[in-house]
PDB file of C-alpha atoms in Angstrom:
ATOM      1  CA  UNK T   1       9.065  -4.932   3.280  1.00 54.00           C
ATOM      2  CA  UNK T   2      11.120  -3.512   0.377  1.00 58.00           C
ATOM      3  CA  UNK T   3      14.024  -1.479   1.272  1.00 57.00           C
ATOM      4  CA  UNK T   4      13.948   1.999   0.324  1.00 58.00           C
ATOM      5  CA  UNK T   5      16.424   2.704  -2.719  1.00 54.00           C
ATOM      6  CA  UNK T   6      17.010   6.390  -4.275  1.00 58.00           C
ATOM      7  CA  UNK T   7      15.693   4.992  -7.684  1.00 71.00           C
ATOM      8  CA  UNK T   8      12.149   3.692  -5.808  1.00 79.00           C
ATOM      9  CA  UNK T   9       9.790   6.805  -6.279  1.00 86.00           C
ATOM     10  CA  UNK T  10       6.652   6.392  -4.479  1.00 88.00           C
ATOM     11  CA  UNK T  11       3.444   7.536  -5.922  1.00 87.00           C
ATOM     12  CA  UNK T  12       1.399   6.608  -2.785  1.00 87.00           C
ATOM     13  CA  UNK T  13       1.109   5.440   0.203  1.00 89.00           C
ATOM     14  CA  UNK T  14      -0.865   3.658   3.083  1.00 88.00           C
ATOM     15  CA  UNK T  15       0.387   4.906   5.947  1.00 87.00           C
ATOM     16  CA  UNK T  16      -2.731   4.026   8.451  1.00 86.00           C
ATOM     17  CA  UNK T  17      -2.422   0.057   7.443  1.00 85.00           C
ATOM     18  CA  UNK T  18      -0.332  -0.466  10.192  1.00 85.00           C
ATOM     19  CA  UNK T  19      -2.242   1.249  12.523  1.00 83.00           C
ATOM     20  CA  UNK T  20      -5.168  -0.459  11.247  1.00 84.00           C
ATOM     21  CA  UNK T  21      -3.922  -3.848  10.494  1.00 86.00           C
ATOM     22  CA  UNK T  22      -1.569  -6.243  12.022  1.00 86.00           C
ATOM     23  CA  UNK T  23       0.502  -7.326   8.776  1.00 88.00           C
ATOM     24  CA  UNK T  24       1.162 -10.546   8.468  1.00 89.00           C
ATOM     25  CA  UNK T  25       2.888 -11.172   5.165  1.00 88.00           C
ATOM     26  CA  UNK T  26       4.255  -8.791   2.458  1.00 90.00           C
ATOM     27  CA  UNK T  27       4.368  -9.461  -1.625  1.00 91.00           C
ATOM     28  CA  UNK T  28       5.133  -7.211  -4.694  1.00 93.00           C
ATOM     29  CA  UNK T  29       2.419  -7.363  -7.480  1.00 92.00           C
ATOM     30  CA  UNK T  30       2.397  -5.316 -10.677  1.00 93.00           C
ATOM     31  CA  UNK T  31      -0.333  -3.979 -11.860  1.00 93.00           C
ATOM     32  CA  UNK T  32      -1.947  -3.275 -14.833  1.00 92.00           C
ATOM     33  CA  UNK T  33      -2.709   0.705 -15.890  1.00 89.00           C
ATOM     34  CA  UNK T  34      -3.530   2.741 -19.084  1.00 86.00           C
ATOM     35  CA  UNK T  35      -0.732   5.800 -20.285  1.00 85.00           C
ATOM     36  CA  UNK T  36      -2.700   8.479 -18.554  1.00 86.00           C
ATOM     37  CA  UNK T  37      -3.120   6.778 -15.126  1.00 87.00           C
ATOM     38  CA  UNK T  38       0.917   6.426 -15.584  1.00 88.00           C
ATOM     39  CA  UNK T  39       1.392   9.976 -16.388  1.00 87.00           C
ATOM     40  CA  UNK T  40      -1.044  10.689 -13.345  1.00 86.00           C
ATOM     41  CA  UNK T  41       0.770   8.753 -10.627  1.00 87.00           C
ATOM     42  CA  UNK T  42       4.129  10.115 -11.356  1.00 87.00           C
ATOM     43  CA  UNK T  43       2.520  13.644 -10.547  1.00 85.00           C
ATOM     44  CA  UNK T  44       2.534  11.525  -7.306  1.00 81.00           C
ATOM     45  CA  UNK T  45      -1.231  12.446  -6.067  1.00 84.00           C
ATOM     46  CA  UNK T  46      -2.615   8.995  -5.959  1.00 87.00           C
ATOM     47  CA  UNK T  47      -5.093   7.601  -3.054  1.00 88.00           C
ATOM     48  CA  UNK T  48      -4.614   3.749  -1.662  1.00 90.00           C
ATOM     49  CA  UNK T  49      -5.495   4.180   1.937  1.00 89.00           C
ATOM     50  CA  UNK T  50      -9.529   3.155   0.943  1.00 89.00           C
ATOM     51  CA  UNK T  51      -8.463   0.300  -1.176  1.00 91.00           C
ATOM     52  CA  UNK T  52      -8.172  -3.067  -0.802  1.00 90.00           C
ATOM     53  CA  UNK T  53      -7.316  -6.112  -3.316  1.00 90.00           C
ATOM     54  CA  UNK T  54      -9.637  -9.380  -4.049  1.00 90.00           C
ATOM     55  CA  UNK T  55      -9.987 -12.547  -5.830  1.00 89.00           C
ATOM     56  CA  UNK T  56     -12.040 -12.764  -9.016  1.00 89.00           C
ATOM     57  CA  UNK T  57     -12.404 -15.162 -11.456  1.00 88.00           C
ATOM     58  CA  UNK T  58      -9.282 -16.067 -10.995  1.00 88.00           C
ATOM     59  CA  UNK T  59      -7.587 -12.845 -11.154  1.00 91.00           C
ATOM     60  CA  UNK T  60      -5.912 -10.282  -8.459  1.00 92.00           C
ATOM     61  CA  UNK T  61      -8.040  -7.163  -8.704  1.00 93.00           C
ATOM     62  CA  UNK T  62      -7.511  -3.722  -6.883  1.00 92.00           C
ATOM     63  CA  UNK T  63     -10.553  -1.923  -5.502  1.00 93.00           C
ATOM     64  CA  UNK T  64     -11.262   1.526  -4.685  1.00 92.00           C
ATOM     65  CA  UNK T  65      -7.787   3.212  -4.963  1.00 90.00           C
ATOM     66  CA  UNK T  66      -8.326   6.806  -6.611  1.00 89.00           C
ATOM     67  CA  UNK T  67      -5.765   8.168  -9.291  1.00 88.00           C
ATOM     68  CA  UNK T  68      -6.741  11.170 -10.703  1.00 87.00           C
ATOM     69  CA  UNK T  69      -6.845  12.371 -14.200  1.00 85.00           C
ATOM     70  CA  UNK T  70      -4.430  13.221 -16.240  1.00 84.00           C
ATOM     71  CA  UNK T  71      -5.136  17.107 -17.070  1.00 79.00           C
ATOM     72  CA  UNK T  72      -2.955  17.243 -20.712  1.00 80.00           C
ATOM     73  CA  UNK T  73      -5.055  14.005 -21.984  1.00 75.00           C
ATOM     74  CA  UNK T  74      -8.610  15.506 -22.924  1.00 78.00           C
ATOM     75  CA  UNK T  75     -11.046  12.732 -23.941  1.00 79.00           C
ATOM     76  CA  UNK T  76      -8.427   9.856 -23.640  1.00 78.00           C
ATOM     77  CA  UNK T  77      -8.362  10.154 -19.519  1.00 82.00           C
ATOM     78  CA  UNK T  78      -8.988   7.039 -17.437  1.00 82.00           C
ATOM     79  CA  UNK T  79     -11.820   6.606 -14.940  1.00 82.00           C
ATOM     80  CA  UNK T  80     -10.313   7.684 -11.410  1.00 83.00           C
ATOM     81  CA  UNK T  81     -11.672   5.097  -9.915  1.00 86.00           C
ATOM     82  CA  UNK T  82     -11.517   1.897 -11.919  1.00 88.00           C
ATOM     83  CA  UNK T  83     -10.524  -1.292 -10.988  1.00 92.00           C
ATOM     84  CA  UNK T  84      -6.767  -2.141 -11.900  1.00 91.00           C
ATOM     85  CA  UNK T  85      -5.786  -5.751 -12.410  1.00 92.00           C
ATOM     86  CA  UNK T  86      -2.957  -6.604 -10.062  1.00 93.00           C
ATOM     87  CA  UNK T  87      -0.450  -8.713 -11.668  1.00 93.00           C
ATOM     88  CA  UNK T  88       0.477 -12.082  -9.026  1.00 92.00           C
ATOM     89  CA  UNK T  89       1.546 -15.542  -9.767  1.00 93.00           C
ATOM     90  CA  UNK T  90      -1.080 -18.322  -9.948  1.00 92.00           C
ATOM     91  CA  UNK T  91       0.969 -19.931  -6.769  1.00 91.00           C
ATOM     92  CA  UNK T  92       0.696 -16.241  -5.159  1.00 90.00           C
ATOM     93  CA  UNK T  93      -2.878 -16.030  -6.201  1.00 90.00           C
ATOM     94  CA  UNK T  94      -4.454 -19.320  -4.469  1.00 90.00           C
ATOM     95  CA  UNK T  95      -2.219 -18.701  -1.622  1.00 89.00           C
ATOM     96  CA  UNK T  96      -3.347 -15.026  -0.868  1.00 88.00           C
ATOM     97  CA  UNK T  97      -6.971 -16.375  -1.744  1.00 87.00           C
ATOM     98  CA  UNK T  98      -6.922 -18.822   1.019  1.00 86.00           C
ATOM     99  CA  UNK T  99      -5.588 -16.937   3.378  1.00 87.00           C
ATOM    100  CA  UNK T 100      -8.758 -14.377   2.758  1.00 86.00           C
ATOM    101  CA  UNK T 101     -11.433 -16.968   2.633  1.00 86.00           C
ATOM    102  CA  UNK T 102      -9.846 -19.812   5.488  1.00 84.00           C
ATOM    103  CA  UNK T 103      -8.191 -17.144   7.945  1.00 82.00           C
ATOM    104  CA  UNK T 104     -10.311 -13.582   7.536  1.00 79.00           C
ATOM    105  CA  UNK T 105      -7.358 -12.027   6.618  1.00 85.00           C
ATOM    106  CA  UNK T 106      -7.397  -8.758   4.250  1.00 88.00           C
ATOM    107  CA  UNK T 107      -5.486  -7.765   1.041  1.00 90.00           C
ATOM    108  CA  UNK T 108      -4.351  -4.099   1.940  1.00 92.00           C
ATOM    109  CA  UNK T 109      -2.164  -2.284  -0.119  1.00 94.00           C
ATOM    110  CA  UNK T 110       1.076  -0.581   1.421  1.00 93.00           C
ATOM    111  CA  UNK T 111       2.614   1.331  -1.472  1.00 92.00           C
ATOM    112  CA  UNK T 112       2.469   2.015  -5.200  1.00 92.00           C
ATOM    113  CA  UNK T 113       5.441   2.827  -6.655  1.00 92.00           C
ATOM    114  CA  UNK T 114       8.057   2.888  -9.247  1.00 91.00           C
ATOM    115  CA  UNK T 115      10.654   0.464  -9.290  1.00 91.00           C
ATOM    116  CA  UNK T 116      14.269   0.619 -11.115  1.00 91.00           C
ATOM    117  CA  UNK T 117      13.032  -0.007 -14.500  1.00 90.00           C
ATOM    118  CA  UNK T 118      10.317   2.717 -14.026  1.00 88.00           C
ATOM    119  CA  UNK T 119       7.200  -0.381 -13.821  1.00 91.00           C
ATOM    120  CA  UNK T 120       4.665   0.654 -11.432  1.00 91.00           C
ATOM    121  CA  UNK T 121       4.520  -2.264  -8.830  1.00 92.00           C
ATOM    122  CA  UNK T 122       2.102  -2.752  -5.684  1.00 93.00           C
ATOM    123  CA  UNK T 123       3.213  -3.705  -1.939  1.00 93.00           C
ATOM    124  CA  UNK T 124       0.103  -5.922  -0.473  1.00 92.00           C
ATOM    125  CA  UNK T 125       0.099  -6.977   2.400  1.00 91.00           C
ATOM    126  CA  UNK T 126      -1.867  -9.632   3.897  1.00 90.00           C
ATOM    127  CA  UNK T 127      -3.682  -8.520   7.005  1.00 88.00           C
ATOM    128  CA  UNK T 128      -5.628  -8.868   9.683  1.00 86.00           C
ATOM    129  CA  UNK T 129      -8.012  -6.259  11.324  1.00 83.00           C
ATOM    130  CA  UNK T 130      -7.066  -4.940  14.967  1.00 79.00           C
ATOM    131  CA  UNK T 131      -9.465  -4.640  17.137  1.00 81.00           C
ATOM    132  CA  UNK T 132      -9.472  -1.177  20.102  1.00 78.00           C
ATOM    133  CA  UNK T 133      -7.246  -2.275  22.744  1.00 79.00           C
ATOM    134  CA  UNK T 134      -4.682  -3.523  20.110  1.00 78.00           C
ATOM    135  CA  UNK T 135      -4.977   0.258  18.444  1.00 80.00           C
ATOM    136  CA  UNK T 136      -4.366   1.363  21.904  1.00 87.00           C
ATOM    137  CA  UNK T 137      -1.361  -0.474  22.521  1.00 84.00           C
ATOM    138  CA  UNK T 138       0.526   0.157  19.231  1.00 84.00           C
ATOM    139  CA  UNK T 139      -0.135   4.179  20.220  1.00 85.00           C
ATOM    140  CA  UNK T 140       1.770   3.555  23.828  1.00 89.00           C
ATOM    141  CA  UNK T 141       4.289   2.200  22.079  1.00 87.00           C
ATOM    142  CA  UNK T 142       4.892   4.478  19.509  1.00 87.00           C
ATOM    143  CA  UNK T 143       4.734   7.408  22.088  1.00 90.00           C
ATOM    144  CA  UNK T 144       7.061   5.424  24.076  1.00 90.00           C
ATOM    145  CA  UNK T 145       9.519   4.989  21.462  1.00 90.00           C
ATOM    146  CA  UNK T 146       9.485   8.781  20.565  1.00 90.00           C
ATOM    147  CA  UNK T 147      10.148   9.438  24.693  1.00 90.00           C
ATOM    148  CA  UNK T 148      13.137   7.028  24.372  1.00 87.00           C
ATOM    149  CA  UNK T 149      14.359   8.956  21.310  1.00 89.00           C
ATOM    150  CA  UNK T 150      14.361  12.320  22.883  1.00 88.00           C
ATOM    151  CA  UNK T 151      15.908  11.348  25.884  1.00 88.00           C
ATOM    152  CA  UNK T 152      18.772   9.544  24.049  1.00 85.00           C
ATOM    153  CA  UNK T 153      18.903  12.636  22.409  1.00 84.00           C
ATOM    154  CA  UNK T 154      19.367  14.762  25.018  1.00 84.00           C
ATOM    155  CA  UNK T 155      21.715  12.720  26.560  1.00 77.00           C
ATOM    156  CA  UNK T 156      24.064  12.526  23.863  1.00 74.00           C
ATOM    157  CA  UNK T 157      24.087  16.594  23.694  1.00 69.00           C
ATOM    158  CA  UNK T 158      24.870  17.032  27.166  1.00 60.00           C
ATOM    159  CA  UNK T 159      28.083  15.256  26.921  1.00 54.00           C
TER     160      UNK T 159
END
């Protein structure tokens, strides 16, 4: 995963994929938008949590991730829910492509963001669905690791 720097501004987020999906691997692709959609995710109200990426033709395409319009840009406005072109290397490409048709894995994305020189980039992640009792067991230990932070919590006040 990509460390969090102060110049990295996030436009949006997944934040159910890893609830959802056990992550496997992790790569940053670019991707490919018009000057409104730009103008649009730096307002920051982007949706990737019902999109996915795929192999077409071979080319990296995004599906079903919702950026709205851009309100100042009249009749030149995007379509909110187009498909953007994700930008991968050929290597990248047959290797994420295999691992979707060989394995049943899934191309989720994590984040779009902006990176240091201000290019919109995409974390994907290659994934693979969890099934209930998985779900169940990432919740137990989540609520377990929020009981072990309040008690160390507590027990560094009392002293």
């Amino acid at each position: 995963m990509a460390p969090q720097t102060p110049k990295q501004t996030v436009a949006a987020e997944n934040r159910k994929a890893r609830f959802h999906y056990e992550i496997i691997d992790t790569l940053e692709a670019g991707i490919v938008l018009t000057g409104t959609e730009v103008k649009s995710l730096r307002g920051g109200k982007a949706t990737i949590a019902e999109s996915y990426a795929t192999e077409e033709g071979g080319e990296m395409w995004l599906i079903n991730s919702f950026v709205p319009e851009y309100l100042q840009a009249n009749r030149f406005n995007h379509e909110p829910k187009r498909r953007r072109k994700l930008l991968v290397h050929k290597t990248q490409l047959n290797r994420l492509a295999g691992a979707v048709q060989r394995d049943g894995m899934t191309l989720v994305p994590l984040k779009l963001y902006f990176n240091e020189q201000g290019r919109a980039k995409l974390e994907l992640a290659v994934a693979r669905g969890k099934n209930a009792p998985d779900k169940r067991e990432t919740m137990k230990e989540r609520d377990w690791n929020r009981q072990k932070q309040r008690v160390m919590k507590e027990g560094s006040r009392g002293d």
